Coordinates of C-alpha atoms and ligand atoms in Angstrom, one line a residue:
X1 CA -3.5 32.4 -17.8
X2 CA -1.1 29.9 -18.5
X3 CA -1.5 25.9 -16.8
X4 CA 1.8 26.6 -14.7
X5 CA 0.3 29.6 -12.9
X6 CA -2.4 27.6 -11.4
X7 CA -0.9 23.9 -11.6
X8 CA -3.1 20.5 -11.7
X9 CA -4.7 21.3 -8.4
X10 CA -5.4 24.2 -9.6
X11 CA -7.0 23.2 -12.3
X12 CA -9.1 20.4 -11.2
X13 CA -10.3 23.1 -8.4
X14 CA -11.7 24.6 -12.1
X15 CA -13.9 21.9 -13.1
X16 CA -15.0 19.6 -10.3
X17 CA -17.2 22.0 -8.2
X18 CA -20.1 21.0 -11.4
X19 CA -19.5 17.8 -10.9
X20 CA -20.6 17.5 -7.6
X21 CA -23.9 17.9 -8.0
X22 CA -23.8 15.5 -9.8
X23 CA -23.4 13.7 -7.5
X24 CA -26.3 11.0 -6.4
X25 CA -26.7 9.7 -3.0
X26 CA -23.7 7.7 -1.8
X27 CA -21.2 8.4 -4.4
X28 CA -17.8 10.0 -3.6
X29 CA -16.2 11.6 -6.5
X30 CA -13.4 13.9 -7.5
X31 CA -11.0 14.6 -3.7
X32 CA -9.4 11.2 -2.2
X33 CA -7.8 8.4 -4.0
X34 CA -10.8 6.5 -5.8
X35 CA -13.5 7.4 -6.3
X36 CA -16.5 5.4 -3.8
X37 CA -19.1 2.6 -5.6
X38 CA -22.3 1.3 -3.7
X39 CA -21.6 -2.3 -5.6
X40 CA -24.0 -4.0 -3.1
X41 CA -25.5 -4.4 -0.2
X42 CA -22.1 -5.8 2.1
X43 CA -19.7 -4.0 -0.3
X44 CA -18.6 -0.6 -2.5
X45 CA -16.8 -0.8 -5.5
X46 CA -13.3 1.6 -5.9
X47 CA -11.7 3.5 -8.6
X48 CA -8.9 5.1 -9.2
X49 CA -7.1 6.1 -12.8
X50 CA -3.7 7.1 -13.2
X51 CA -1.5 8.6 -16.6
X52 CA 2.4 8.0 -17.2
X53 CA 4.0 10.3 -19.5
X54 CA 7.0 8.9 -21.4
X55 CA 9.8 12.2 -20.6
X56 CA 6.8 13.4 -17.9
X57 CA 6.6 10.5 -15.1
X58 CA 9.3 8.3 -17.1
X59 CA 12.4 7.7 -19.1
X60 CA 12.0 5.2 -21.5
X61 CA 16.7 5.7 -21.3
X62 CA 17.0 5.2 -17.7
X63 CA 13.5 2.3 -16.8
X64 CA 13.2 -0.5 -18.2
X65 CA 10.5 -1.7 -20.0
X66 CA 9.3 -4.5 -17.3
X67 CA 9.8 -1.9 -14.2
X68 CA 7.7 0.2 -16.1
X69 CA 4.9 -2.4 -16.8
X70 CA 5.0 -3.4 -13.9
X71 CA 4.7 0.1 -11.9
X72 CA 2.2 1.7 -14.2
X73 CA 0.3 -1.2 -12.4
X74 CA 1.6 0.0 -8.9
X75 CA 0.7 3.3 -7.9
X76 CA -3.0 2.5 -9.4
X77 CA -2.8 -0.6 -6.7
X78 CA -1.5 2.0 -3.9
X79 CA -5.1 4.1 -4.2
X80 CA -6.8 0.7 -3.5
X81 CA -4.5 0.0 -1.0
X82 CA -4.6 3.4 0.9
X83 CA -8.6 3.2 1.2
X84 CA -8.2 -0.1 2.5
X85 CA -8.9 -1.6 -0.3
X86 CA -8.6 -4.6 -2.4
X87 CA -7.9 -4.2 -6.1
X88 CA -10.5 -6.6 -8.5
X89 CA -8.9 -6.2 -12.4
X90 CA -7.5 -3.9 -14.3
X91 CA -8.1 -1.7 -17.2
X92 CA -4.8 -0.9 -20.0
X93 CA -4.8 1.9 -22.7
X94 CA -2.3 2.7 -24.2
X95 CA -0.9 5.2 -26.6
X96 CA 2.2 3.7 -28.9
X97 CA 4.6 5.4 -30.6
X98 CA 4.7 3.1 -34.0
X99 CA 8.0 2.7 -33.4
X100 CA 8.6 1.0 -31.0
X101 CA 10.1 -2.6 -30.9
X102 CA 7.2 -5.2 -29.6
X103 CA 10.6 -7.3 -27.7
X104 CA 9.9 -3.7 -25.7
X105 CA 6.0 -3.5 -25.5
X106 CA 6.7 -8.2 -24.7
X107 CA 8.2 -7.1 -21.7
X108 CA 6.4 -4.1 -20.5
X109 CA 3.5 -6.3 -20.6
X110 CA 5.1 -9.1 -18.8
X111 CA 6.6 -6.5 -15.8
X112 CA 2.2 -5.6 -15.5
X113 CA 1.7 -9.6 -15.9
X114 CA 4.0 -10.5 -12.5
X115 CA 2.6 -7.7 -11.4
X116 CA -1.4 -8.7 -12.0
X117 CA -0.2 -12.0 -10.3
X118 CA 1.7 -11.4 -7.4
X119 CA -1.7 -9.2 -6.6
X120 CA -4.0 -11.7 -8.1
X121 CA -6.0 -9.3 -9.7
X122 CA -6.4 -10.3 -13.8
X123 CA -6.7 -7.6 -16.9
X124 CA -9.9 -7.1 -17.6
X125 CA -9.7 -4.9 -20.6
X126 CA -8.2 -1.3 -22.5
X127 CA -7.7 0.2 -25.8
X128 CA -4.4 0.4 -27.4
X129 CA -3.7 3.6 -30.3
X130 CA -0.8 4.7 -31.7
X131 CA 0.9 8.2 -30.2
X132 CA 3.2 10.4 -32.2
X133 CA 6.5 10.1 -30.7
X134 CA 6.2 9.9 -26.9
X135 CA 4.0 6.9 -25.0
X136 CA 1.4 7.2 -22.9
X137 CA 0.3 4.4 -20.3
X138 CA -3.0 5.1 -18.3
X139 CA -4.2 2.4 -15.4
X140 CA -7.6 2.3 -14.4
X141 CA -8.1 -0.4 -11.2
X142 CA -11.5 -1.5 -9.9
X143 CA -11.3 -2.9 -6.1
X144 CA -13.9 -3.2 -3.7
X145 CA -14.1 -2.6 0.8
X146 CA -16.6 -3.6 3.0
X147 CA -19.2 -0.9 3.0
X148 CA -18.6 2.4 4.7
X149 CA -15.3 0.2 6.0
X150 CA -13.1 2.9 3.0
X151 CA -11.0 5.2 4.8
X152 CA -10.7 9.1 3.7
X153 CA -8.8 11.8 3.9
X154 CA -11.6 13.6 5.6
X155 CA -11.4 11.4 8.4
X156 CA -8.5 12.9 10.4
X157 CA -9.2 14.1 14.4
X158 CA -7.4 16.5 16.8
X159 CA -4.9 14.3 19.2
X160 CA -4.3 12.3 16.4
X161 CA -0.7 10.4 15.6
X162 CA 0.5 10.8 11.7
X163 CA 1.6 8.0 11.0
X164 CA 4.0 6.2 7.8
X165 CA 4.3 2.6 7.1
X166 CA 7.9 2.6 5.6
X167 CA 10.5 4.8 4.3
X168 CA 10.9 7.7 2.7
X169 CA 12.7 9.4 0.1
X170 CA 13.7 6.9 -0.9
X171 CA 12.4 7.1 -4.8
X172 CA 13.4 11.0 -4.6
X173 CA 16.2 10.0 -3.9
X174 CA 16.8 7.6 -6.6
X175 CA 15.5 9.5 -9.3
X176 CA 18.4 12.2 -8.4
X177 CA 20.9 9.3 -9.0
X178 CA 19.1 8.3 -12.9
X179 CA 18.8 12.3 -13.1
X180 CA 22.8 13.1 -12.5
X181 CA 23.8 10.4 -13.9
X182 CA 25.4 8.3 -10.6
X183 CA 26.7 5.1 -10.6
X184 CA 23.9 2.1 -10.0
X185 CA 25.7 0.3 -7.8
X186 CA 25.1 -0.6 -4.0
X187 CA 23.1 1.7 -1.7
X188 CA 22.8 4.0 -5.4
X189 CA 21.1 0.4 -7.3
X190 CA 18.8 0.5 -3.7
X191 CA 17.0 3.4 -3.3
X192 CA 16.8 3.4 -7.4
X193 CA 15.4 -0.2 -7.2
X194 CA 13.1 1.5 -4.5
X195 CA 11.9 4.2 -7.8
X196 CA 11.5 2.1 -10.4
X197 CA 9.7 -0.7 -8.9
X198 CA 7.5 0.3 -5.8
X199 CA 5.2 -1.7 -4.0
X200 CA 1.4 -1.0 -3.3
X201 CA 1.3 -1.5 0.6
X202 CA -2.4 -4.1 0.6
X203 CA -1.9 -6.1 3.0
X204 CA -1.0 -3.4 5.4
X205 CA -4.2 -1.0 4.3
X206 CA -6.1 -3.8 4.5
X207 CA -5.4 -4.6 8.3
X208 CA -5.1 -0.3 9.5
X209 CA -9.0 0.1 8.0
X210 CA -9.9 -3.0 10.1
X211 CA -8.2 -1.4 13.2
X212 CA -10.6 0.5 15.1
X213 CA -8.9 4.2 15.6
X214 CA -7.6 4.2 11.7
X215 CA -9.2 7.4 10.9
X216 CA -7.9 9.5 8.1
X217 CA -5.4 7.2 5.1
X218 CA -3.5 8.1 1.9
X219 CA -0.6 6.7 0.2
X220 CA 2.6 9.0 -0.3
X221 CA 3.0 9.7 -4.4
X222 CA 3.5 13.2 -3.6
X223 CA 5.6 13.5 -0.4
X224 CA 4.5 14.2 3.0
X225 CA 4.6 18.2 2.6
X226 CA 1.5 17.7 -0.1
X227 CA 0.3 15.0 0.1
X228 CA -1.2 15.3 4.1
X229 CA -1.6 18.9 3.2
X230 CA -4.6 16.8 1.5
X231 CA -5.8 15.0 4.9
X232 CA -5.7 18.7 6.9
X233 CA -7.3 20.6 4.1
X234 CA -10.6 17.9 3.2
X235 CA -10.2 17.0 8.2
X236 CA -10.1 20.6 8.7
X237 CA -7.0 20.1 10.2
X238 CA -3.2 21.2 11.3
X239 CA -0.3 19.3 11.7
X240 CA 2.5 19.5 14.2
X241 CA 5.9 17.2 11.9
X242 CA 9.3 16.1 13.3
X243 CA 11.1 16.5 10.3
X244 CA 13.9 14.6 13.5
X245 CA 10.9 11.9 13.6
X246 CA 10.0 10.4 9.5
X247 CA 12.1 8.1 8.5
X248 CA 15.1 7.2 6.5
X249 CA 16.8 4.0 5.3
X250 CA 20.2 4.1 5.8
X251 CA 21.4 3.0 1.5
X252 CA 19.0 7.1 1.6
X253 CA 21.4 8.5 4.9
X254 CA 24.3 7.5 4.0
X255 CA 24.5 8.4 -0.8
X256 CA 23.0 11.8 1.4
X257 CA 25.6 11.9 3.5
X258 CA 29.0 11.6 0.3
X259 CA 26.4 12.8 -2.3
X260 CA 25.8 16.4 0.0
X261 CA 22.1 16.5 -0.3
X262 CA 19.6 16.9 2.3
X263 CA 18.1 13.9 3.2
X264 CA 14.8 16.1 5.3
X265 CA 13.9 16.8 2.0
X266 CA 14.2 14.0 0.1
X267 CA 12.0 12.9 3.2
X268 CA 9.5 14.9 4.2
X269 CA 9.1 16.0 -0.1
X270 CA 10.3 13.8 -2.6
X271 CA 7.3 12.0 -4.0
X272 CA 6.9 8.2 -5.8
X273 CA 7.4 6.1 -2.3
X274 CA 3.4 4.9 -2.0
X275 CA 4.2 4.4 1.3
X276 CA 1.0 5.0 3.6
X277 CA 0.1 7.6 5.5
X278 CA -2.5 7.9 8.2
X279 CA -3.5 9.2 11.6
X280 CA -4.7 7.1 14.3
X281 CA -6.5 7.7 17.4
X282 CA -3.4 8.4 20.5
X283 CA -5.1 5.3 22.6
X284 CA -4.7 3.1 19.8
X285 CA -1.0 3.8 18.4
X286 CA 0.5 1.0 20.7
X287 CA -2.0 -2.0 19.9
X288 CA -2.2 -0.8 16.7
X289 CA 1.8 -1.1 16.2
X290 CA 1.9 -4.3 18.7
X291 CA -1.0 -6.0 15.5
X292 CA 1.1 -4.4 13.2
X293 CA 4.9 -5.8 13.6
X294 CA 3.3 -8.9 14.7
X295 CA 2.0 -9.4 10.8
X296 CA 4.6 -7.2 8.9
X297 CA 8.0 -7.6 11.3
X298 CA 8.3 -4.3 10.7
X299 CA 6.9 -1.6 12.1
X300 CA 5.1 2.4 11.5
X301 CA 6.6 5.3 12.3
X302 CA 4.4 8.3 14.2
X303 CA 6.1 11.6 13.0
X304 CA 3.6 14.0 14.6
X305 CA 0.0 14.6 15.3
X306 CA -2.8 16.7 14.0
X307 CA -4.5 19.6 15.7
X308 CA -7.4 22.0 15.7
X309 CA -6.5 24.1 13.7
X310 CA -6.3 26.4 9.6
X311 CA -5.1 23.1 7.3
X312 CA -1.4 23.8 7.1
X313 CA 1.5 22.0 8.9
X314 CA 4.0 22.7 12.0
X315 CA 7.7 21.7 11.5
X316 CA 9.9 21.2 14.1
X317 CA 13.5 19.7 14.0
X318 CA 15.1 19.1 17.7
X319 CA 12.0 21.2 19.1
X320 CA 12.9 23.8 17.4
X321 CA 10.0 25.0 14.8
X322 CA 11.8 25.4 11.7
X323 CA 9.4 26.3 8.0
X324 CA 9.9 25.2 5.2
X325 CA 10.6 27.8 1.6
X326 CA 12.9 28.2 -0.6
X327 CA 16.4 26.7 0.1
X328 CA 15.2 24.2 2.9
X329 CA 14.0 24.4 5.8
X330 CA 15.2 26.6 7.9
X331 CA 14.5 28.4 11.5
X332 CA 12.2 30.9 11.8
X333 CA 13.1 34.8 11.6
Ligands
LIG1 MG1 -3.1 8.1 -3.6

């Protein structure tokens, strides 16, 4: 059997149960955005790690080294944000092809430093090694959160509103601009920047974890069609999502219109926006929206509802049920 037959999650499912039985009390392991370990009487420790592989996650010709350094930290901080946590420090392990310019690496680390300074997260250690051909960057981030406050994927409740913290699809649009070699001007350059310089929603995650009625939370790394399913599986719930309610930037709308790209496919299926996906008790949405808008000067968007049922997403567009198949979203039957 080849890996491509079962996929990344199929691989994880093959070994993760055997490690589950090694978990002692108070440890949360594989299956959420971060692992959770008890740190002291007041706080839990959060740990997350992510690997960026050249030609798989990035093209050296498309992203500047500074952007790559920034992004490699941002995607990890986003996992801390998705639990409601605060980052403490990072570790960097990097495999470097021997012909690489030192100037390239200096720029990479300048980007790494810029985001570290922005969020006041020190680099605490790591490892460097030679690679035969490709650049590989692994970042591990430690974070902290008040005991019992972490928002898990398993916490969604029937009746919750499903919400996202910001626009969807920009990053996927930016990736299409890069892959189709389109000129990076105006709206196009905006989308590419969203792809190369994602911003972890740490302050948003902190507000959300403090707010009563916010239940499940995760960050959007693979696209909501895939990420929301993780919440549904972990919570044992179903969801209704309105495609016409997905928040989309004006930049993405204009580029989709002129390129003939399907905007709701990018918004629902496109990854790497690193916005937060969360569920909130319906009677708390209004108060939360007020607090959120006060603090951030922008609103979050309600895109659907959690329901009892098998863990699957029921999509609709303008009140009509649609299903997602190979050619995109289609009417049922
Ligand atoms: Mg995540």
